[in-house]
PDB file of N, CA, C and O in Angstrom:
ATOM      1  N   MET A 124     -35.872 -19.021  -8.169  1.00 55.00           N
ATOM      2  CA  MET A 124     -34.468 -18.678  -8.272  1.00 55.00           C
ATOM      3  C   MET A 124     -34.301 -17.212  -7.846  1.00 55.00           C
ATOM      4  O   MET A 124     -35.054 -16.364  -8.282  1.00 55.00           O
ATOM      5  N   ASN A 125     -33.291 -16.945  -7.063  1.00 58.00           N
ATOM      6  CA  ASN A 125     -33.068 -15.594  -6.563  1.00 58.00           C
ATOM      7  C   ASN A 125     -31.917 -14.954  -7.340  1.00 58.00           C
ATOM      8  O   ASN A 125     -30.772 -15.354  -7.187  1.00 58.00           O
ATOM      9  N   ASN A 126     -32.220 -13.989  -8.188  1.00 60.00           N
ATOM     10  CA  ASN A 126     -31.201 -13.298  -8.972  1.00 60.00           C
ATOM     11  C   ASN A 126     -30.890 -11.922  -8.406  1.00 60.00           C
ATOM     12  O   ASN A 126     -30.297 -11.096  -9.088  1.00 60.00           O
ATOM     13  N   HIS A 127     -31.284 -11.659  -7.184  1.00 58.00           N
ATOM     14  CA  HIS A 127     -31.083 -10.352  -6.566  1.00 58.00           C
ATOM     15  C   HIS A 127     -29.611 -10.184  -6.178  1.00 58.00           C
ATOM     16  O   HIS A 127     -29.018 -11.049  -5.547  1.00 58.00           O
ATOM     17  N   ILE A 128     -29.017  -9.080  -6.577  1.00 57.00           N
ATOM     18  CA  ILE A 128     -27.615  -8.785  -6.261  1.00 57.00           C
ATOM     19  C   ILE A 128     -27.572  -7.537  -5.394  1.00 57.00           C
ATOM     20  O   ILE A 128     -28.162  -6.509  -5.742  1.00 57.00           O
ATOM     21  N   GLU A 129     -26.879  -7.637  -4.263  1.00 53.00           N
ATOM     22  CA  GLU A 129     -26.734  -6.467  -3.391  1.00 53.00           C
ATOM     23  C   GLU A 129     -25.768  -5.487  -4.038  1.00 53.00           C
ATOM     24  O   GLU A 129     -24.645  -5.841  -4.384  1.00 53.00           O
ATOM     25  N   ALA A 130     -26.197  -4.245  -4.220  1.00 54.00           N
ATOM     26  CA  ALA A 130     -25.374  -3.233  -4.868  1.00 54.00           C
ATOM     27  C   ALA A 130     -24.679  -2.336  -3.861  1.00 54.00           C
ATOM     28  O   ALA A 130     -23.773  -1.603  -4.203  1.00 54.00           O
ATOM     29  N   VAL A 131     -25.098  -2.393  -2.609  1.00 55.00           N
ATOM     30  CA  VAL A 131     -24.512  -1.521  -1.587  1.00 55.00           C
ATOM     31  C   VAL A 131     -23.455  -2.300  -0.841  1.00 55.00           C
ATOM     32  O   VAL A 131     -23.710  -3.375  -0.323  1.00 55.00           O
ATOM     33  N   ILE A 132     -22.240  -1.767  -0.816  1.00 57.00           N
ATOM     34  CA  ILE A 132     -21.137  -2.403  -0.106  1.00 57.00           C
ATOM     35  C   ILE A 132     -20.821  -1.536   1.102  1.00 57.00           C
ATOM     36  O   ILE A 132     -20.503  -0.360   0.973  1.00 57.00           O
ATOM     37  N   ALA A 133     -20.918  -2.111   2.282  1.00 52.00           N
ATOM     38  CA  ALA A 133     -20.632  -1.375   3.511  1.00 52.00           C
ATOM     39  C   ALA A 133     -19.678  -2.209   4.345  1.00 52.00           C
ATOM     40  O   ALA A 133     -19.754  -3.436   4.359  1.00 52.00           O
ATOM     41  N   PRO A 134     -18.740  -1.565   5.056  1.00 56.00           N
ATOM     42  CA  PRO A 134     -17.855  -2.321   5.931  1.00 56.00           C
ATOM     43  C   PRO A 134     -18.661  -3.066   6.987  1.00 56.00           C
ATOM     44  O   PRO A 134     -19.730  -2.618   7.400  1.00 56.00           O
ATOM     45  N   GLN A 135     -18.137  -4.195   7.418  1.00 62.00           N
ATOM     46  CA  GLN A 135     -18.840  -5.010   8.398  1.00 62.00           C
ATOM     47  C   GLN A 135     -19.018  -4.229   9.693  1.00 62.00           C
ATOM     48  O   GLN A 135     -18.084  -3.606  10.189  1.00 62.00           O
ATOM     49  N   GLY A 136     -20.209  -4.246  10.234  1.00 61.00           N
ATOM     50  CA  GLY A 136     -20.486  -3.538  11.466  1.00 61.00           C
ATOM     51  C   GLY A 136     -21.071  -2.154  11.247  1.00 61.00           C
ATOM     52  O   GLY A 136     -21.443  -1.485  12.198  1.00 61.00           O
ATOM     53  N   TYR A 137     -21.151  -1.706  10.014  1.00 59.00           N
ATOM     54  CA  TYR A 137     -21.708  -0.399   9.702  1.00 59.00           C
ATOM     55  C   TYR A 137     -22.961  -0.566   8.859  1.00 59.00           C
ATOM     56  O   TYR A 137     -23.029  -1.438   8.005  1.00 59.00           O
ATOM     57  N   ALA A 138     -23.922   0.263   9.089  1.00 60.00           N
ATOM     58  CA  ALA A 138     -25.154   0.199   8.317  1.00 60.00           C
ATOM     59  C   ALA A 138     -24.935   0.828   6.945  1.00 60.00           C
ATOM     60  O   ALA A 138     -24.225   1.821   6.808  1.00 60.00           O
ATOM     61  N   ALA A 139     -25.542   0.239   5.955  1.00 60.00           N
ATOM     62  CA  ALA A 139     -25.465   0.797   4.610  1.00 60.00           C
ATOM     63  C   ALA A 139     -26.329   2.052   4.545  1.00 60.00           C
ATOM     64  O   ALA A 139     -27.342   2.147   5.223  1.00 60.00           O
ATOM     65  N   PRO A 140     -25.943   3.040   3.741  1.00 60.00           N
ATOM     66  CA  PRO A 140     -26.759   4.253   3.649  1.00 60.00           C
ATOM     67  C   PRO A 140     -28.109   3.954   3.013  1.00 60.00           C
ATOM     68  O   PRO A 140     -28.232   3.076   2.165  1.00 60.00           O
ATOM     69  N   ASP A 141     -29.133   4.686   3.439  1.00 64.00           N
ATOM     70  CA  ASP A 141     -30.475   4.492   2.915  1.00 64.00           C
ATOM     71  C   ASP A 141     -30.681   5.192   1.580  1.00 64.00           C
ATOM     72  O   ASP A 141     -31.705   5.036   0.950  1.00 64.00           O
ATOM     73  N   PHE A 142     -29.717   5.997   1.169  1.00 60.00           N
ATOM     74  CA  PHE A 142     -29.858   6.758  -0.056  1.00 60.00           C
ATOM     75  C   PHE A 142     -28.717   6.391  -1.001  1.00 60.00           C
ATOM     76  O   PHE A 142     -27.620   6.067  -0.555  1.00 60.00           O
ATOM     77  N   PRO A 143     -28.938   6.414  -2.294  1.00 62.00           N
ATOM     78  CA  PRO A 143     -27.848   6.117  -3.228  1.00 62.00           C
ATOM     79  C   PRO A 143     -26.844   7.266  -3.259  1.00 62.00           C
ATOM     80  O   PRO A 143     -27.211   8.436  -3.259  1.00 62.00           O
ATOM     81  N   VAL A 144     -25.586   6.925  -3.281  1.00 58.00           N
ATOM     82  CA  VAL A 144     -24.529   7.933  -3.325  1.00 58.00           C
ATOM     83  C   VAL A 144     -24.259   8.250  -4.785  1.00 58.00           C
ATOM     84  O   VAL A 144     -23.876   7.383  -5.557  1.00 58.00           O
ATOM     85  N   ARG A 145     -24.458   9.488  -5.177  1.00 62.00           N
ATOM     86  CA  ARG A 145     -24.276   9.876  -6.570  1.00 62.00           C
ATOM     87  C   ARG A 145     -23.050  10.750  -6.775  1.00 62.00           C
ATOM     88  O   ARG A 145     -22.488  10.782  -7.847  1.00 62.00           O
ATOM     89  N   ASP A 146     -22.628  11.469  -5.751  1.00 58.00           N
ATOM     90  CA  ASP A 146     -21.498  12.385  -5.885  1.00 58.00           C
ATOM     91  C   ASP A 146     -20.221  11.679  -5.450  1.00 58.00           C
ATOM     92  O   ASP A 146     -19.967  11.488  -4.277  1.00 58.00           O
ATOM     93  N   VAL A 147     -19.420  11.265  -6.431  1.00 56.00           N
ATOM     94  CA  VAL A 147     -18.199  10.529  -6.136  1.00 56.00           C
ATOM     95  C   VAL A 147     -17.201  11.405  -5.403  1.00 56.00           C
ATOM     96  O   VAL A 147     -16.470  10.944  -4.538  1.00 56.00           O
ATOM     97  N   GLU A 148     -17.142  12.685  -5.713  1.00 58.00           N
ATOM     98  CA  GLU A 148     -16.197  13.586  -5.062  1.00 58.00           C
ATOM     99  C   GLU A 148     -16.471  13.707  -3.569  1.00 58.00           C
ATOM    100  O   GLU A 148     -15.569  13.886  -2.781  1.00 58.00           O
ATOM    101  N   ALA A 149     -17.719  13.611  -3.173  1.00 58.00           N
ATOM    102  CA  ALA A 149     -18.071  13.741  -1.755  1.00 58.00           C
ATOM    103  C   ALA A 149     -17.645  12.507  -0.976  1.00 58.00           C
ATOM    104  O   ALA A 149     -17.401  12.579   0.222  1.00 58.00           O
ATOM    105  N   VAL A 150     -17.513  11.373  -1.648  1.00 56.00           N
ATOM    106  CA  VAL A 150     -17.186  10.127  -0.977  1.00 56.00           C
ATOM    107  C   VAL A 150     -15.679   9.888  -0.929  1.00 56.00           C
ATOM    108  O   VAL A 150     -15.185   9.186  -0.069  1.00 56.00           O
ATOM    109  N   ARG A 151     -14.945  10.500  -1.832  1.00 61.00           N
ATOM    110  CA  ARG A 151     -13.510  10.254  -1.951  1.00 61.00           C
ATOM    111  C   ARG A 151     -12.794  10.618  -0.652  1.00 61.00           C
ATOM    112  O   ARG A 151     -12.987  11.682  -0.092  1.00 61.00           O
ATOM    113  N   VAL A 152     -11.951   9.708  -0.190  1.00 66.00           N
ATOM    114  CA  VAL A 152     -11.153   9.939   1.015  1.00 66.00           C
ATOM    115  C   VAL A 152      -9.770  10.369   0.573  1.00 66.00           C
ATOM    116  O   VAL A 152      -9.162   9.750  -0.292  1.00 66.00           O
ATOM    117  N   GLU A 153      -9.277  11.427   1.169  1.00 70.00           N
ATOM    118  CA  GLU A 153      -7.960  11.935   0.796  1.00 70.00           C
ATOM    119  C   GLU A 153      -6.889  11.018   1.369  1.00 70.00           C
ATOM    120  O   GLU A 153      -6.873  10.731   2.553  1.00 70.00           O
ATOM    121  N   THR A 154      -5.994  10.536   0.504  1.00 73.00           N
ATOM    122  CA  THR A 154      -4.906   9.694   0.978  1.00 73.00           C
ATOM    123  C   THR A 154      -3.682  10.555   1.211  1.00 73.00           C
ATOM    124  O   THR A 154      -3.318  11.368   0.357  1.00 73.00           O
ATOM    125  N   PRO A 155      -3.040  10.381   2.347  1.00 76.00           N
ATOM    126  CA  PRO A 155      -1.855  11.194   2.626  1.00 76.00           C
ATOM    127  C   PRO A 155      -0.673  10.757   1.770  1.00 76.00           C
ATOM    128  O   PRO A 155      -0.610   9.613   1.323  1.00 76.00           O
ATOM    129  N   GLY A 156       0.268  11.671   1.556  1.00 87.00           N
ATOM    130  CA  GLY A 156       1.472  11.338   0.814  1.00 87.00           C
ATOM    131  C   GLY A 156       2.481  10.659   1.712  1.00 87.00           C
ATOM    132  O   GLY A 156       2.170  10.211   2.816  1.00 87.00           O
ATOM    133  N   PHE A 157       3.705  10.590   1.248  1.00 89.00           N
ATOM    134  CA  PHE A 157       4.761   9.976   2.041  1.00 89.00           C
ATOM    135  C   PHE A 157       5.126  10.875   3.206  1.00 89.00           C
ATOM    136  O   PHE A 157       5.260  12.086   3.060  1.00 89.00           O
ATOM    137  N   THR A 158       5.339  10.280   4.360  1.00 92.00           N
ATOM    138  CA  THR A 158       5.771  11.047   5.526  1.00 92.00           C
ATOM    139  C   THR A 158       7.295  11.052   5.573  1.00 92.00           C
ATOM    140  O   THR A 158       7.962  10.313   4.846  1.00 92.00           O
ATOM    141  N   THR A 159       7.838  11.880   6.440  1.00 92.00           N
ATOM    142  CA  THR A 159       9.290  11.925   6.616  1.00 92.00           C
ATOM    143  C   THR A 159       9.801  10.569   7.081  1.00 92.00           C
ATOM    144  O   THR A 159      10.874  10.113   6.663  1.00 92.00           O
ATOM    145  N   GLU A 160       9.043   9.905   7.931  1.00 94.00           N
ATOM    146  CA  GLU A 160       9.442   8.585   8.423  1.00 94.00           C
ATOM    147  C   GLU A 160       9.527   7.576   7.285  1.00 94.00           C
ATOM    148  O   GLU A 160      10.454   6.763   7.244  1.00 94.00           O
ATOM    149  N   ASP A 161       8.584   7.635   6.350  1.00 94.00           N
ATOM    150  CA  ASP A 161       8.609   6.726   5.191  1.00 94.00           C
ATOM    151  C   ASP A 161       9.854   6.952   4.346  1.00 94.00           C
ATOM    152  O   ASP A 161      10.511   6.001   3.904  1.00 94.00           O
ATOM    153  N   ILE A 162      10.193   8.212   4.109  1.00 94.00           N
ATOM    154  CA  ILE A 162      11.353   8.538   3.273  1.00 94.00           C
ATOM    155  C   ILE A 162      12.644   8.108   3.956  1.00 94.00           C
ATOM    156  O   ILE A 162      13.529   7.511   3.329  1.00 94.00           O
ATOM    157  N   LEU A 163      12.766   8.382   5.264  1.00 96.00           N
ATOM    158  CA  LEU A 163      13.981   7.976   5.992  1.00 96.00           C
ATOM    159  C   LEU A 163      14.111   6.461   6.040  1.00 96.00           C
ATOM    160  O   LEU A 163      15.218   5.919   5.919  1.00 96.00           O
ATOM    161  N   TRP A 164      12.991   5.761   6.207  1.00 96.00           N
ATOM    162  CA  TRP A 164      13.021   4.304   6.245  1.00 96.00           C
ATOM    163  C   TRP A 164      13.495   3.749   4.907  1.00 96.00           C
ATOM    164  O   TRP A 164      14.350   2.870   4.863  1.00 96.00           O
ATOM    165  N   SER A 165      12.960   4.291   3.808  1.00 96.00           N
ATOM    166  CA  SER A 165      13.363   3.784   2.495  1.00 96.00           C
ATOM    167  C   SER A 165      14.826   4.113   2.199  1.00 96.00           C
ATOM    168  O   SER A 165      15.541   3.307   1.616  1.00 96.00           O
ATOM    169  N   LEU A 166      15.278   5.298   2.603  1.00 97.00           N
ATOM    170  CA  LEU A 166      16.693   5.637   2.418  1.00 97.00           C
ATOM    171  C   LEU A 166      17.587   4.693   3.215  1.00 97.00           C
ATOM    172  O   LEU A 166      18.650   4.284   2.747  1.00 97.00           O
ATOM    173  N   GLY A 167      17.166   4.346   4.411  1.00 97.00           N
ATOM    174  CA  GLY A 167      17.945   3.407   5.229  1.00 97.00           C
ATOM    175  C   GLY A 167      18.026   2.037   4.601  1.00 97.00           C
ATOM    176  O   GLY A 167      19.092   1.409   4.566  1.00 97.00           O
ATOM    177  N   ILE A 168      16.903   1.551   4.078  1.00 97.00           N
ATOM    178  CA  ILE A 168      16.901   0.236   3.433  1.00 97.00           C
ATOM    179  C   ILE A 168      17.800   0.230   2.205  1.00 97.00           C
ATOM    180  O   ILE A 168      18.601  -0.691   1.997  1.00 97.00           O
ATOM    181  N   TRP A 169      17.701   1.282   1.374  1.00 96.00           N
ATOM    182  CA  TRP A 169      18.542   1.348   0.168  1.00 96.00           C
ATOM    183  C   TRP A 169      20.019   1.497   0.532  1.00 96.00           C
ATOM    184  O   TRP A 169      20.887   0.976  -0.172  1.00 96.00           O
ATOM    185  N   THR A 170      20.320   2.195   1.614  1.00 96.00           N
ATOM    186  CA  THR A 170      21.711   2.316   2.058  1.00 96.00           C
ATOM    187  C   THR A 170      22.267   0.949   2.433  1.00 96.00           C
ATOM    188  O   THR A 170      23.394   0.601   2.059  1.00 96.00           O
ATOM    189  N   VAL A 171      21.487   0.166   3.154  1.00 95.00           N
ATOM    190  CA  VAL A 171      21.943  -1.176   3.534  1.00 95.00           C
ATOM    191  C   VAL A 171      22.126  -2.048   2.300  1.00 95.00           C
ATOM    192  O   VAL A 171      23.137  -2.750   2.160  1.00 95.00           O
ATOM    193  N   ILE A 172      21.182  -1.990   1.384  1.00 95.00           N
ATOM    194  CA  ILE A 172      21.275  -2.820   0.174  1.00 95.00           C
ATOM    195  C   ILE A 172      22.502  -2.444  -0.649  1.00 95.00           C
ATOM    196  O   ILE A 172      23.280  -3.310  -1.078  1.00 95.00           O
ATOM    197  N   LEU A 173      22.705  -1.149  -0.879  1.00 95.00           N
ATOM    198  CA  LEU A 173      23.839  -0.720  -1.706  1.00 95.00           C
ATOM    199  C   LEU A 173      25.174  -0.910  -1.005  1.00 95.00           C
ATOM    200  O   LEU A 173      26.208  -1.115  -1.657  1.00 95.00           O
ATOM    201  N   THR A 174      25.183  -0.855   0.321  1.00 95.00           N
ATOM    202  CA  THR A 174      26.431  -1.065   1.062  1.00 95.00           C
ATOM    203  C   THR A 174      26.810  -2.539   1.064  1.00 95.00           C
ATOM    204  O   THR A 174      28.002  -2.877   0.952  1.00 95.00           O
ATOM    205  N   LEU A 175      25.842  -3.426   1.178  1.00 94.00           N
ATOM    206  CA  LEU A 175      26.146  -4.857   1.261  1.00 94.00           C
ATOM    207  C   LEU A 175      26.310  -5.519  -0.100  1.00 94.00           C
ATOM    208  O   LEU A 175      26.844  -6.618  -0.180  1.00 94.00           O
ATOM    209  N   SER A 176      25.879  -4.879  -1.166  1.00 94.00           N
ATOM    210  CA  SER A 176      25.987  -5.499  -2.491  1.00 94.00           C
ATOM    211  C   SER A 176      27.423  -5.841  -2.869  1.00 94.00           C
ATOM    212  O   SER A 176      27.694  -6.978  -3.291  1.00 94.00           O
ATOM    213  N   PRO A 177      28.396  -4.906  -2.724  1.00 93.00           N
ATOM    214  CA  PRO A 177      29.777  -5.280  -3.067  1.00 93.00           C
ATOM    215  C   PRO A 177      30.320  -6.383  -2.165  1.00 93.00           C
ATOM    216  O   PRO A 177      31.087  -7.243  -2.621  1.00 93.00           O
ATOM    217  N   VAL A 178      29.914  -6.405  -0.910  1.00 92.00           N
ATOM    218  CA  VAL A 178      30.368  -7.448   0.011  1.00 92.00           C
ATOM    219  C   VAL A 178      29.851  -8.806  -0.447  1.00 92.00           C
ATOM    220  O   VAL A 178      30.597  -9.794  -0.462  1.00 92.00           O
ATOM    221  N   ILE A 179      28.606  -8.869  -0.835  1.00 92.00           N
ATOM    222  CA  ILE A 179      28.022 -10.136  -1.291  1.00 92.00           C
ATOM    223  C   ILE A 179      28.661 -10.585  -2.597  1.00 92.00           C
ATOM    224  O   ILE A 179      28.983 -11.766  -2.770  1.00 92.00           O
ATOM    225  N   VAL A 180      28.900  -9.653  -3.522  1.00 93.00           N
ATOM    226  CA  VAL A 180      29.543 -10.001  -4.798  1.00 93.00           C
ATOM    227  C   VAL A 180      30.961 -10.509  -4.541  1.00 93.00           C
ATOM    228  O   VAL A 180      31.374 -11.527  -5.116  1.00 93.00           O
ATOM    229  N   PHE A 181      31.715  -9.850  -3.696  1.00 93.00           N
ATOM    230  CA  PHE A 181      33.075 -10.291  -3.379  1.00 93.00           C
ATOM    231  C   PHE A 181      33.058 -11.682  -2.753  1.00 93.00           C
ATOM    232  O   PHE A 181      33.863 -12.553  -3.091  1.00 93.00           O
ATOM    233  N   TYR A 182      32.127 -11.931  -1.833  1.00 92.00           N
ATOM    234  CA  TYR A 182      32.011 -13.235  -1.185  1.00 92.00           C
ATOM    235  C   TYR A 182      31.687 -14.314  -2.233  1.00 92.00           C
ATOM    236  O   TYR A 182      32.278 -15.393  -2.209  1.00 92.00           O
ATOM    237  N   MET A 183      30.763 -14.009  -3.148  1.00 93.00           N
ATOM    238  CA  MET A 183      30.394 -14.989  -4.160  1.00 93.00           C
ATOM    239  C   MET A 183      31.586 -15.293  -5.074  1.00 93.00           C
ATOM    240  O   MET A 183      31.787 -16.438  -5.482  1.00 93.00           O
ATOM    241  N   LEU A 184      32.389 -14.281  -5.395  1.00 93.00           N
ATOM    242  CA  LEU A 184      33.560 -14.518  -6.257  1.00 93.00           C
ATOM    243  C   LEU A 184      34.608 -15.346  -5.525  1.00 93.00           C
ATOM    244  O   LEU A 184      35.302 -16.173  -6.134  1.00 93.00           O
ATOM    245  N   MET A 185      34.743 -15.138  -4.229  1.00 93.00           N
ATOM    246  CA  MET A 185      35.755 -15.890  -3.468  1.00 93.00           C
ATOM    247  C   MET A 185      35.319 -17.330  -3.247  1.00 93.00           C
ATOM    248  O   MET A 185      36.161 -18.244  -3.229  1.00 93.00           O
ATOM    249  N   VAL A 186      34.044 -17.563  -3.061  1.00 92.00           N
ATOM    250  CA  VAL A 186      33.557 -18.922  -2.769  1.00 92.00           C
ATOM    251  C   VAL A 186      33.377 -19.740  -4.033  1.00 92.00           C
ATOM    252  O   VAL A 186      33.672 -20.914  -4.058  1.00 92.00           O
ATOM    253  N   ALA A 187      32.919 -19.104  -5.075  1.00 76.00           N
ATOM    254  CA  ALA A 187      32.582 -19.849  -6.297  1.00 76.00           C
ATOM    255  C   ALA A 187      33.778 -20.327  -7.032  1.00 76.00           C
ATOM    256  O   ALA A 187      34.822 -20.357  -7.012  1.00 76.00           O
TER     257      ALA A 187
END
């Protein structure tokens, strides 16, 4: 019976390191924050949602 578990996880196509990684801070990848494009996109989506909400409510009241 084979109870061996691979402890090294490497992306496909890349070789796993030959040494154990002990320093978590050295491995951490910095994630960027929100960009201006992200903020403008979200503001645009919320503008459409808030602008169309009264129209949809009025339509539902007229049809129902």
